[in-house]
Structures are given as C-alpha cells and as structure tokens.
mmCIF file of C-alpha atoms and ligand atoms in Angstrom:
data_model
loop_
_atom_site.group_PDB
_atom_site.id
_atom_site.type_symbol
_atom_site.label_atom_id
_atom_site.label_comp_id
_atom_site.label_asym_id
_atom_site.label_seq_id
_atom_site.Cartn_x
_atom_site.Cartn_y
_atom_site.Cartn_z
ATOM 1 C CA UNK A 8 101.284 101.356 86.225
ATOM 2 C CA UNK A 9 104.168 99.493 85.723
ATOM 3 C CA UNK A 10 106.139 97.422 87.963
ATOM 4 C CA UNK A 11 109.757 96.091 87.210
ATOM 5 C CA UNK A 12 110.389 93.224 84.998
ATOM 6 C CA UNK A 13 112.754 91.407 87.151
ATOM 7 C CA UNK A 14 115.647 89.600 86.153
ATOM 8 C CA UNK A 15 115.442 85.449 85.875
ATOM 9 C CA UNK A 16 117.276 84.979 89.120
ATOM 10 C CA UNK A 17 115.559 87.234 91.309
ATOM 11 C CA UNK A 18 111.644 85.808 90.242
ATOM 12 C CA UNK A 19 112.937 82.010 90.766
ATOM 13 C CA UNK A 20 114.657 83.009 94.022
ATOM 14 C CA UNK A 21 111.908 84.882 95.104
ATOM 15 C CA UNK A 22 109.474 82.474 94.110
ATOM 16 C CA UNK A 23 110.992 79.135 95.747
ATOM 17 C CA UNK A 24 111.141 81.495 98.919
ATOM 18 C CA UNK A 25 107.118 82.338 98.731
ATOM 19 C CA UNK A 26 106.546 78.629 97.791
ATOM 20 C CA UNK A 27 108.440 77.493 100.578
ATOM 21 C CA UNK A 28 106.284 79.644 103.385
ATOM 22 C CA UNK A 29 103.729 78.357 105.170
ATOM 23 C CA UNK A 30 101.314 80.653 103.503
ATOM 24 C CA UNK A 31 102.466 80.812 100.301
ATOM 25 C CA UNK A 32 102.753 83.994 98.060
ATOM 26 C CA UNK A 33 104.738 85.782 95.792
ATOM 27 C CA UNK A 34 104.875 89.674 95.093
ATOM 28 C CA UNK A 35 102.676 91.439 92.571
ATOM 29 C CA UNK A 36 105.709 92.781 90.676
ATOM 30 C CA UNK A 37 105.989 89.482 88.845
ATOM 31 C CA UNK A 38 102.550 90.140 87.275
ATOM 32 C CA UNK A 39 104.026 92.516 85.057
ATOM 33 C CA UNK A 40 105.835 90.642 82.173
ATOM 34 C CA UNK A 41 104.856 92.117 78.403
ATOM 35 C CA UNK A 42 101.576 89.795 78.314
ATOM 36 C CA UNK A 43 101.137 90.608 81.987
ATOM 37 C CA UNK A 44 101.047 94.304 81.269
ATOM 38 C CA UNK A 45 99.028 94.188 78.384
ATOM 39 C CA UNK A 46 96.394 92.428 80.596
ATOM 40 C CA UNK A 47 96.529 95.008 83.204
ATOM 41 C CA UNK A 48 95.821 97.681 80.114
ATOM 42 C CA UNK A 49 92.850 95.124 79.499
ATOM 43 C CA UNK A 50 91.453 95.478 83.219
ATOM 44 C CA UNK A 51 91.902 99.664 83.360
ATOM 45 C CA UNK A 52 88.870 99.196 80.318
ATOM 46 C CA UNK A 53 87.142 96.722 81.939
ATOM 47 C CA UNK A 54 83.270 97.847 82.919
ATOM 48 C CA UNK A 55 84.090 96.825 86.638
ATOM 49 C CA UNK A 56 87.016 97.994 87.147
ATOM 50 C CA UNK A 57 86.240 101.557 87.920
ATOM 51 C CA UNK A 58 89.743 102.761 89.439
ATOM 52 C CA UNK A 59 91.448 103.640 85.936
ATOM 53 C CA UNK A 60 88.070 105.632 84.490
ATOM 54 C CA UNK A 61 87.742 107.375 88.249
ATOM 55 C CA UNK A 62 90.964 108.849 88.289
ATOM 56 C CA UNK A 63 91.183 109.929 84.853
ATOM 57 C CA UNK A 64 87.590 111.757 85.417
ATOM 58 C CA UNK A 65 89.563 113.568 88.751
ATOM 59 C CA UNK A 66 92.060 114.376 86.853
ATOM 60 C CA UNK A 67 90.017 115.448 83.430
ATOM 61 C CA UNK A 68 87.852 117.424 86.007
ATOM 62 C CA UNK A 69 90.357 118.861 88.412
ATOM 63 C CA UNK A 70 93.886 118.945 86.820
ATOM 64 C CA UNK A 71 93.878 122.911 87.489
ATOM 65 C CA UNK A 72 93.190 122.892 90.984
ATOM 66 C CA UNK A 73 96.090 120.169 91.411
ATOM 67 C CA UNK A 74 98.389 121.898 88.760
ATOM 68 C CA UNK A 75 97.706 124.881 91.478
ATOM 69 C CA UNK A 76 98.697 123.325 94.262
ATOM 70 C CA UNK A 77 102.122 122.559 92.511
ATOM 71 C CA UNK A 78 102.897 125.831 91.610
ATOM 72 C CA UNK A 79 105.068 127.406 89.262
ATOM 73 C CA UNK A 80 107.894 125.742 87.799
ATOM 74 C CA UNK A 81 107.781 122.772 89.499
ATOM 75 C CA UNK A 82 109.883 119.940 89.064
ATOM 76 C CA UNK A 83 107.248 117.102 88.589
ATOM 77 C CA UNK A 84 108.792 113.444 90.000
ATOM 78 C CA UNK A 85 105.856 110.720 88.783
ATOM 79 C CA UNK A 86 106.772 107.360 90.560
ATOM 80 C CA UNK A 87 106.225 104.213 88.793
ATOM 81 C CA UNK A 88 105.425 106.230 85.447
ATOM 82 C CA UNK A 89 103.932 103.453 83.075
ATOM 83 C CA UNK A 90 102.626 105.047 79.720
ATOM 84 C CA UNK A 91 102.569 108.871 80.899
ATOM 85 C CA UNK A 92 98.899 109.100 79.965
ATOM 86 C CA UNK A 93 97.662 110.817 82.606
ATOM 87 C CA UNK A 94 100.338 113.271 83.924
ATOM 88 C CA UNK A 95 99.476 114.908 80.756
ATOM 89 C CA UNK A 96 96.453 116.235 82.398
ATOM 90 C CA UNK A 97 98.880 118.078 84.736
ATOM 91 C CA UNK A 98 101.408 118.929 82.403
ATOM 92 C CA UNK A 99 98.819 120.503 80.258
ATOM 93 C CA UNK A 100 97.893 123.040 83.322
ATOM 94 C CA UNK A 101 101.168 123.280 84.995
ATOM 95 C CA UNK A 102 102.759 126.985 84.905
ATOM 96 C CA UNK A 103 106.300 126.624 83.315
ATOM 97 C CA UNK A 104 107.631 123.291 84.523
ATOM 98 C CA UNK A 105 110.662 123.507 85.091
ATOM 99 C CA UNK A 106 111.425 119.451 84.476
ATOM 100 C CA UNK A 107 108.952 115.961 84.226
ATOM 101 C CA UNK A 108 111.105 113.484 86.266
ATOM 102 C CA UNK A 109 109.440 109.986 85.211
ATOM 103 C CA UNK A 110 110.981 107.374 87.266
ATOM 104 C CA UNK A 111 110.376 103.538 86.007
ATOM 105 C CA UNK A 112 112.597 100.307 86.260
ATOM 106 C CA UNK A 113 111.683 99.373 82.834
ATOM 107 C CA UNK A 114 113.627 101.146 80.704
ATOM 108 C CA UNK A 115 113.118 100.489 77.463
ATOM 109 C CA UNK A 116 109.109 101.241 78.118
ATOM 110 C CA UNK A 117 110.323 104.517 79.967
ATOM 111 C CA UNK A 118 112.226 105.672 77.145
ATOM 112 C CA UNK A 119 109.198 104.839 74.490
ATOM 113 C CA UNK A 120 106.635 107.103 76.503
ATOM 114 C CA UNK A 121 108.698 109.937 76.945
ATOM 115 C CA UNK A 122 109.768 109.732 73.010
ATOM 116 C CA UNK A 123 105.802 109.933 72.481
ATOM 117 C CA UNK A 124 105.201 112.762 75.674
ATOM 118 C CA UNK A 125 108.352 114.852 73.942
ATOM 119 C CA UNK A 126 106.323 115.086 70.379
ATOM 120 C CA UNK A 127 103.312 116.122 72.256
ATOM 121 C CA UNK A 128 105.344 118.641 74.422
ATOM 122 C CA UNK A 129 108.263 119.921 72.466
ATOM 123 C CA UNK A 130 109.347 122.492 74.787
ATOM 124 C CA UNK A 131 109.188 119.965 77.931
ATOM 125 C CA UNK A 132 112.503 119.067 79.662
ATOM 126 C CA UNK A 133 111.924 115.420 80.246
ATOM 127 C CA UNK A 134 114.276 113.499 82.665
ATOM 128 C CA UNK A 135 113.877 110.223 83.013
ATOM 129 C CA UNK A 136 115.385 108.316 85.791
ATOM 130 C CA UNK A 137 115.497 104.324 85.161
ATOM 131 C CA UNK A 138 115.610 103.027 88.919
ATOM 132 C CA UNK A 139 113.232 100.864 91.435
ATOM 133 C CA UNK A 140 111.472 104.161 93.314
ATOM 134 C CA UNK A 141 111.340 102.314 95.933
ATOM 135 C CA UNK A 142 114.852 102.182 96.868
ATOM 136 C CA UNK A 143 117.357 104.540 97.124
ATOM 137 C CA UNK A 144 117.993 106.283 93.568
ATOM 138 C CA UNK A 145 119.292 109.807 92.437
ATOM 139 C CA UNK A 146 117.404 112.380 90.851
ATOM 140 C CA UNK A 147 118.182 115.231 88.784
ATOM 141 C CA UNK A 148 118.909 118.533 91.199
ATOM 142 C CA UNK A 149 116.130 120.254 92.976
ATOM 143 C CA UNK A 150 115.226 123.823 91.043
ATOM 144 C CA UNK A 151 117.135 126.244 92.481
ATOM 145 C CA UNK A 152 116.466 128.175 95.670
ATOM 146 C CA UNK A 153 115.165 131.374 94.227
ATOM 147 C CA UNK A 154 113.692 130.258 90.799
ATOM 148 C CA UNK A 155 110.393 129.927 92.569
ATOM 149 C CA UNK A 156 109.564 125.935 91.547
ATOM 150 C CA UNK A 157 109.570 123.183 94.109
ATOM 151 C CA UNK A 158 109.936 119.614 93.719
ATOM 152 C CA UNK A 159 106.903 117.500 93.625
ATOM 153 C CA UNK A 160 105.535 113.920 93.395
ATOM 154 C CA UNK A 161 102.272 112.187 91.540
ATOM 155 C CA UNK A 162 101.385 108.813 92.486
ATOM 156 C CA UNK A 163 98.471 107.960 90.645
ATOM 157 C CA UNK A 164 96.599 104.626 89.886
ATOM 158 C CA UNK A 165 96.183 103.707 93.456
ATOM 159 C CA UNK A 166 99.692 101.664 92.810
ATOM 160 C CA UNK A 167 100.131 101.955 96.829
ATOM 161 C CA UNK A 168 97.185 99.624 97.765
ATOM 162 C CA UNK A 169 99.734 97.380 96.458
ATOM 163 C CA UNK A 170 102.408 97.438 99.004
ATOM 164 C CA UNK A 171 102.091 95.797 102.429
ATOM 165 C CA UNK A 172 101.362 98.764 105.264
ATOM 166 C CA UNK A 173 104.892 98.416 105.844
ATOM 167 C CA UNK A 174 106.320 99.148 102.123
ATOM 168 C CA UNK A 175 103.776 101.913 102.175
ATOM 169 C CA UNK A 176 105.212 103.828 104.659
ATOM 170 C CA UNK A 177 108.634 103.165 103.710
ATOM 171 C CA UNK A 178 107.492 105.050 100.625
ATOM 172 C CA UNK A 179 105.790 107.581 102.000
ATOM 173 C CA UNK A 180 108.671 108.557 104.435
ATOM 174 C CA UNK A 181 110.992 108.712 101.555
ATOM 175 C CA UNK A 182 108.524 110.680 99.531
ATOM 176 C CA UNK A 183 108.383 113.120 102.350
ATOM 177 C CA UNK A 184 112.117 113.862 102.348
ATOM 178 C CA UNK A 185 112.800 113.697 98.396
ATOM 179 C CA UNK A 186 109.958 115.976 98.101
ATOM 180 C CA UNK A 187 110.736 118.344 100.988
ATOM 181 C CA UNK A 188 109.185 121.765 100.628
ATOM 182 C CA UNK A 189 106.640 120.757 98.462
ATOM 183 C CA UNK A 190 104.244 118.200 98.274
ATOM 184 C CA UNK A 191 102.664 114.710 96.662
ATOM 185 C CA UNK A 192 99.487 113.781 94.534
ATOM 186 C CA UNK A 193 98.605 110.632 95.074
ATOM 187 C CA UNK A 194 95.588 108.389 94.404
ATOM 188 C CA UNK A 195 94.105 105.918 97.015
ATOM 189 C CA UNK A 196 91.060 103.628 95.964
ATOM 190 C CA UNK A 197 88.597 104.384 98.691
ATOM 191 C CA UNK A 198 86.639 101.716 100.959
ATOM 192 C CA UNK A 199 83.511 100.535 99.827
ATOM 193 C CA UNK A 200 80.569 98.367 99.351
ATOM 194 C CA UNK A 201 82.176 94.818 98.768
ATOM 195 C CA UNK A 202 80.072 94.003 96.311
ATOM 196 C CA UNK A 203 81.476 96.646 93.800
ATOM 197 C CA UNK A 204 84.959 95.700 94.648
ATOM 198 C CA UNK A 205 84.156 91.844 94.220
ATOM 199 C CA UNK A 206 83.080 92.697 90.766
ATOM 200 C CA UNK A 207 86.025 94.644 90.075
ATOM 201 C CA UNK A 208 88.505 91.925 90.692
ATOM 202 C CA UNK A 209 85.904 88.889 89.184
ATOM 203 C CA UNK A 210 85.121 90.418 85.514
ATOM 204 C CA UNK A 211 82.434 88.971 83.886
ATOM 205 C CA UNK A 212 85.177 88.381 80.646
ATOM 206 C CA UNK A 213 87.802 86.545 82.461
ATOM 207 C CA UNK A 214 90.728 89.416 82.141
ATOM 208 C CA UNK A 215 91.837 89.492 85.854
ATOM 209 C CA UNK A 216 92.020 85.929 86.118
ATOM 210 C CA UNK A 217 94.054 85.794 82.783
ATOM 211 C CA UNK A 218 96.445 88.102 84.885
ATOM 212 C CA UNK A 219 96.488 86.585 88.168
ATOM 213 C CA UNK A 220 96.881 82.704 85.702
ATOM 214 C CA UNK A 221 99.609 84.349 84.035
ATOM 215 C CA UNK A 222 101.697 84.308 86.756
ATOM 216 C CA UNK A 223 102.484 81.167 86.746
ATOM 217 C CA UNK A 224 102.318 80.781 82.786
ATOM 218 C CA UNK A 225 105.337 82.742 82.902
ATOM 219 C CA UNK A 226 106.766 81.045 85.510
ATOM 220 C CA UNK A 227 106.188 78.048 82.919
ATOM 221 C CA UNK A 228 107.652 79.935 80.226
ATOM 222 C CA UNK A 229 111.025 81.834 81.994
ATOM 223 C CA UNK A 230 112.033 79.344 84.829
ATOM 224 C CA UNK A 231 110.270 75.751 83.429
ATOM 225 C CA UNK A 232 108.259 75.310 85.676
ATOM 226 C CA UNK A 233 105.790 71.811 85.467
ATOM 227 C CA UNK A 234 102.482 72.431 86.930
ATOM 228 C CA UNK A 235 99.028 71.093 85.678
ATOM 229 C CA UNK A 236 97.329 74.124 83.342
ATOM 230 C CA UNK A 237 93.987 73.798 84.680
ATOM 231 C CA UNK A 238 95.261 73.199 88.293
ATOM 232 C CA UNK A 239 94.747 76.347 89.822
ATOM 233 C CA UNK A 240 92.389 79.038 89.269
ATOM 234 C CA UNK A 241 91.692 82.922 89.883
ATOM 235 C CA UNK A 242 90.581 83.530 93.202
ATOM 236 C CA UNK A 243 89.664 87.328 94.744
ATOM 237 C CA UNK A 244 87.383 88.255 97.754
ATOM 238 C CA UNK A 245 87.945 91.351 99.992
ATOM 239 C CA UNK A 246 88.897 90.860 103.338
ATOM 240 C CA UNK A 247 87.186 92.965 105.167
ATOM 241 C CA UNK A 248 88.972 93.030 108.605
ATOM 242 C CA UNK A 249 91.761 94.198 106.767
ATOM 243 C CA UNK A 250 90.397 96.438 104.284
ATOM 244 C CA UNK A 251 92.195 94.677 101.311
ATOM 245 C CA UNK A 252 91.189 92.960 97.739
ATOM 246 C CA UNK A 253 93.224 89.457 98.166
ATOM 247 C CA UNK A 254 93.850 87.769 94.982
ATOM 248 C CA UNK A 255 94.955 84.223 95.115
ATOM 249 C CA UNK A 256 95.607 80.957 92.785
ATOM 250 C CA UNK A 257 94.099 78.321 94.168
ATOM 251 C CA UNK A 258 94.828 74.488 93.186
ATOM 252 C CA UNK A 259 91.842 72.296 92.463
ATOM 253 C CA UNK A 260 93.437 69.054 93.378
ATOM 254 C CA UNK A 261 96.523 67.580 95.654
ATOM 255 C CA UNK A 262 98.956 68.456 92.928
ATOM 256 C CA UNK A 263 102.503 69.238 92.616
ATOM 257 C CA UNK A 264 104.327 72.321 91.193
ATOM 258 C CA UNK A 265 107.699 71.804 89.921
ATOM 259 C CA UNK A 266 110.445 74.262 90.535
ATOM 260 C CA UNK A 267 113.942 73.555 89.302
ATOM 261 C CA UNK A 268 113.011 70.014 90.122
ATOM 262 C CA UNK A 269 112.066 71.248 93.381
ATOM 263 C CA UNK A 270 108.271 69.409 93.940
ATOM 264 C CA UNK A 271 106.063 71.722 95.666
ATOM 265 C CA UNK A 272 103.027 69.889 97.369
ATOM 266 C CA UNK A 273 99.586 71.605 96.942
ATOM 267 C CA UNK A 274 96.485 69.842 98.549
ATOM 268 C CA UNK A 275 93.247 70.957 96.754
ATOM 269 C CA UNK A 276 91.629 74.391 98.230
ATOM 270 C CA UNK A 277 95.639 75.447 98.925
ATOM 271 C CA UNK A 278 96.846 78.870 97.458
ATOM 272 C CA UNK A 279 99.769 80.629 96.403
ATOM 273 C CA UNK A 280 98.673 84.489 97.554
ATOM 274 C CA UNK A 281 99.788 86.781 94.877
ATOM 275 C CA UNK A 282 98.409 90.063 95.629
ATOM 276 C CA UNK A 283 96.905 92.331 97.988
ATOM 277 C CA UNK A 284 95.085 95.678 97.065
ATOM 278 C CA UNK A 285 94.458 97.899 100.127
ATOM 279 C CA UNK A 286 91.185 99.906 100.353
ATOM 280 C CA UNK A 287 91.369 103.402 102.302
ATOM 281 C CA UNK A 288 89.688 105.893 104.022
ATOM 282 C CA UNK A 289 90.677 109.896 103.416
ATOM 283 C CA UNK A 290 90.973 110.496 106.951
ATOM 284 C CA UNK A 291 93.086 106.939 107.783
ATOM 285 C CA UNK A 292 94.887 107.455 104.825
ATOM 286 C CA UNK A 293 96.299 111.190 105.388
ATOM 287 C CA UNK A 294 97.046 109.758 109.266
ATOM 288 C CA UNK A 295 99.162 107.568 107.877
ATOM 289 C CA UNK A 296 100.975 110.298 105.306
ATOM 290 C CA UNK A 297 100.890 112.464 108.625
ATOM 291 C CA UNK A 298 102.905 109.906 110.267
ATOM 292 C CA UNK A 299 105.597 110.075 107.381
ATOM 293 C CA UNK A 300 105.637 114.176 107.930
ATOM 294 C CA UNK A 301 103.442 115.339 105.454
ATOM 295 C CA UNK A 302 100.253 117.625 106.224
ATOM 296 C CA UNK A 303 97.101 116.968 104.799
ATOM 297 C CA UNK A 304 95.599 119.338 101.593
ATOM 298 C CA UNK A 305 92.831 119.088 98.843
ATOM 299 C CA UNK A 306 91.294 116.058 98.503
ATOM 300 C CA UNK A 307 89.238 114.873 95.537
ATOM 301 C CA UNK A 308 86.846 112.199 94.686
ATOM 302 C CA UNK A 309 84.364 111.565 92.434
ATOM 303 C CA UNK A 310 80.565 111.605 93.459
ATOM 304 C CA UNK A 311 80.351 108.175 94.557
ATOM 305 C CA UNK A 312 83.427 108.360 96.155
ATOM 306 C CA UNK A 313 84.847 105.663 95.360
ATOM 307 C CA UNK A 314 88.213 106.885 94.233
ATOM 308 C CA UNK A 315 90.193 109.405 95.513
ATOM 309 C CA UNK A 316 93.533 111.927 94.425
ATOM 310 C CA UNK A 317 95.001 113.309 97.329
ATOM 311 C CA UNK A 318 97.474 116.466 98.152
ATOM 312 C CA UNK A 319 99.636 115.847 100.760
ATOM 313 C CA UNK A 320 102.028 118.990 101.475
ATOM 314 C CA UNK A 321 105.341 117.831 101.990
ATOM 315 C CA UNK A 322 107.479 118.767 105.149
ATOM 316 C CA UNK A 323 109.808 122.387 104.862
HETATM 317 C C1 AVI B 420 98.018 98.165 89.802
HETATM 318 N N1 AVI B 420 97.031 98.003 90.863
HETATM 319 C C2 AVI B 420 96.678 99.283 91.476
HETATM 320 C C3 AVI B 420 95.875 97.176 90.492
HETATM 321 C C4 AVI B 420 94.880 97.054 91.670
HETATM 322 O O1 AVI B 420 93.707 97.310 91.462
HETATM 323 O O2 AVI B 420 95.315 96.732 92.779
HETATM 324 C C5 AVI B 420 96.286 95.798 90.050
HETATM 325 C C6 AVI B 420 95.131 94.901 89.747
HETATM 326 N N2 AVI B 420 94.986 93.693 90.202
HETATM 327 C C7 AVI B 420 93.878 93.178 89.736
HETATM 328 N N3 AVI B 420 93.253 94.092 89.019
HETATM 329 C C8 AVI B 420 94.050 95.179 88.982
#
C-alpha cells in the first residue's frame, strides 16, 4: 500500500510536534518516500513477512466467492490503491463492473497503475480519485438505482493495523456511509504466536530496519536534519497487552537530533515511536465494524490463520 508523500511543511511540522512529546513518535505515512516504498515492496517478498503472500493466496484462492458477494455491476472503491496488483484478482471475476474507483494521494503513482490496469482491461472504466481516503473526498456517482450494481469497498494489505483504534473507526464509520447498501472487503492480519510476528518485523536481511532507518535518512535528506548515522537503530517487539507490532528507532547514546537548528536531546535506550501494526481477532474485529454499522459476512483465512479478508455488509 501506499501512503501519501506529504508535502515539506507538513513532515517538519509534524515531526518537531512528535519530537517534542514526551513519548516521542511520528506517523507511519512518512515511511513512504520513493526509497521508502521501494523498501516496503522489499518486505511484501521477504520470507517472514507472510501478510503480502497470505492475502494474495485468499485472494488467488477465493476471488469468486468475494467477486460474489459484490455482485453485479458493482462500482469497486479500493482505498489506498498502491500498484493495483491484487484487485485484479477481483476484477478478473467481477460480473460487469460498472466502474474501478482507485483512490490514492499520490498521484502521479495512481495514474501509472491504472495506465498499466487499462492495457490489461481495455473495456474497464477506471476512475481514479487523487485524495487522502481518509478525509472527506468526492467520488464519482453511485450506479444508478435500478441498474442493479452497488457501491463497494476493498481494503486489502491489512493497511488498517496501521491506524490508532481511533483512526480506525473513523474509517470504518465513513466506509459504512460511502458504501451504504453494499458492503467492504477488507484484510486484517490476525493475532498470533509472537514469535512469528517478531520475525516478521526483524528479517534476517535487514529490509525492515532499512525502512524504519529511512525515516530519518529522509528527514536528513528533505528537512537537513543533523543526527549521528549509526545513532539509532531498528527496534520491533509486539506488545502484547495491546495486541500491536511497535516499531521504534532507538538512540544508542545521549545524542542530539537537529531540527531546523532545533537540538533534540536523546539519552541512550530513548526512542522516537514510528509505527504501530495492530493484530486482530475475526470476532473483535467485526465488533468493531459492527459498531461503525456494518453486519458481519464471509470471512476467509488461510489454514494457519494467520491472515484474514473479511466481508462486512454495509448498512441499507
Ligand atoms: C503497510 N503495513 C500494513 C505494514 C505492516 O505490516 O504493518 C507496514 C510494515 N511495517 C513493517 N513492515 C511492514
């Protein structure tokens, strides 16, 4: 998935605010620069990281059954929409869609994959919509009453772990109304043993902490900032109590990080928090989508269950 490339203003502002907290952090979103998102394309490959090859085995697997629950020409909204690899598994069993509504903030990579989806699906109506999903944004009209599609949503990569609780049901309230009358796919990475997710988030070849590093290398390289290179390092556990992968960047030594010439002071073992990926349960998870108005429908996961895609019927 892909999240916004921010403009210079709102990454320094937002970082001298998360350096300025108590517990410091910053949000995920600033991962994804060009060498950030390349990286992430890295981790979906990596042996560990099992989310990316889970999903895309659901959907290789399953794609009828989901296509099914969408019905006939639908109107298919994908949130956050990245390269468009796998809504291909849909479009290829979908029944006459009516539009693909791809909605990214990063336009020029928005415009790129649907210029490659078009030449695989000539006879497609692609929309896309260049906007933050998660705020308010337009979208091309519902089908018609009477032309027998509905409008419906796919939210795949487990992208929500990635919002606090809070953002997550912001989103899923919203999706509920946009998508009224017809219903959401979404994948959730599932709880499980720690070890597996440790090993996700710690691969053996170093990619996730070249991620997480390059946080701050592009700091360094859009805002000039000063900071040691080998001062901080990846750090990831899962926190149990609250179900979550926490990645942090932790500094070896009392150190300080310039900002604007703004020093801030880190003593050694002190972090800057810069993501948090939520672990669910299929029951807690369609409680919470209940709470936003949508009623629970076919779930899948693969054997081990350790990933699962979701249908959540939307409200009438
Ligand atoms: C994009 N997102 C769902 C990934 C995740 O697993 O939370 C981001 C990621 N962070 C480290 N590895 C992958």
């Amino acid at each position: 998935m892909n999240y916004p490339v921010r403009a210079r203003t709102s990454f320094a502002a937002d970082l001298h605010a998360g350096l300025a907290l108590t517990r410091r952090s910053v949000s995920p979103k600033y991962f994804y620069d060009d060498i950030g998102s390349r990286l992430f394309e890295q981790i979906c490959e990596l042996p560990e990281y099992y989310p990316t090859r889970s999903e895309l085995g659901l959907l290789r697997a399953h794609a009828a059954e989901m296509a099914e629950c969408m019905g006939p020409r639908a109107q298919l909204i994908e949130y956050g929409a990245g390269a468009l690899r796998k809504v291909r598994f849909l479009l290829d069993r979908l029944e006459s869609p009516q539009a693909f509504v791809p909605l990214d903030i990063s336009g020029a990579h928005l415009l790129a994959a649907c210029d490659e989806l078009q030449q695989d699906y000539p006879a497609l109506c692609i929309a896309p919509v260049v906007a933050d999903f998660t705020q308010p944004h337009d979208l091309p009209p519902r089908p018609a009453p009477g032309s027998g599609g509905r409008r419906v949503g796919f939210f795949p990569g487990s992208s929500i772990g990635n919002f606090t609780p809070e953002e997550a049901q912001d989103f899923l309230r919203m999706a509920a109304q946009e998508l009224r009358g017809g219903g959401l796919l979404i994948g959730i990475d599932l709880i499980k043993d720690p070890a597996v997710l440790h090993a996700a988030y710690n691969d053996a070849a170093g990619v996730t902490a070249a991620f997480n590093l390059n946080l701050l290398e592009r700091a360094r390289r859009e805002l000039g900032a000063e900071f040691d290179a080998d001062g901080f390092f990846h750090s990831a556990f899962y926190n149990a109590p609250l179900q979550r992968i926490e990645m942090h960047l932790m500094s070896r030594r009392r150190q300080a990080l310039l900002l604007d010439g703004v020093p801030y002071q880190f003593d050694a073992g002190q972090t800057l928090h810069t993501e948090n990926s939520y672990k669910y349960s299929v029951a807690g998870f369609q409680a919470q989508a209940a709470r936003a108005g949508f009623r629970p429908g076919p779930v899948w996961t693969d054997e081990r269950e350790w990933f699962g895609l979701l249908w959540l019927q939307s409200p009438p």
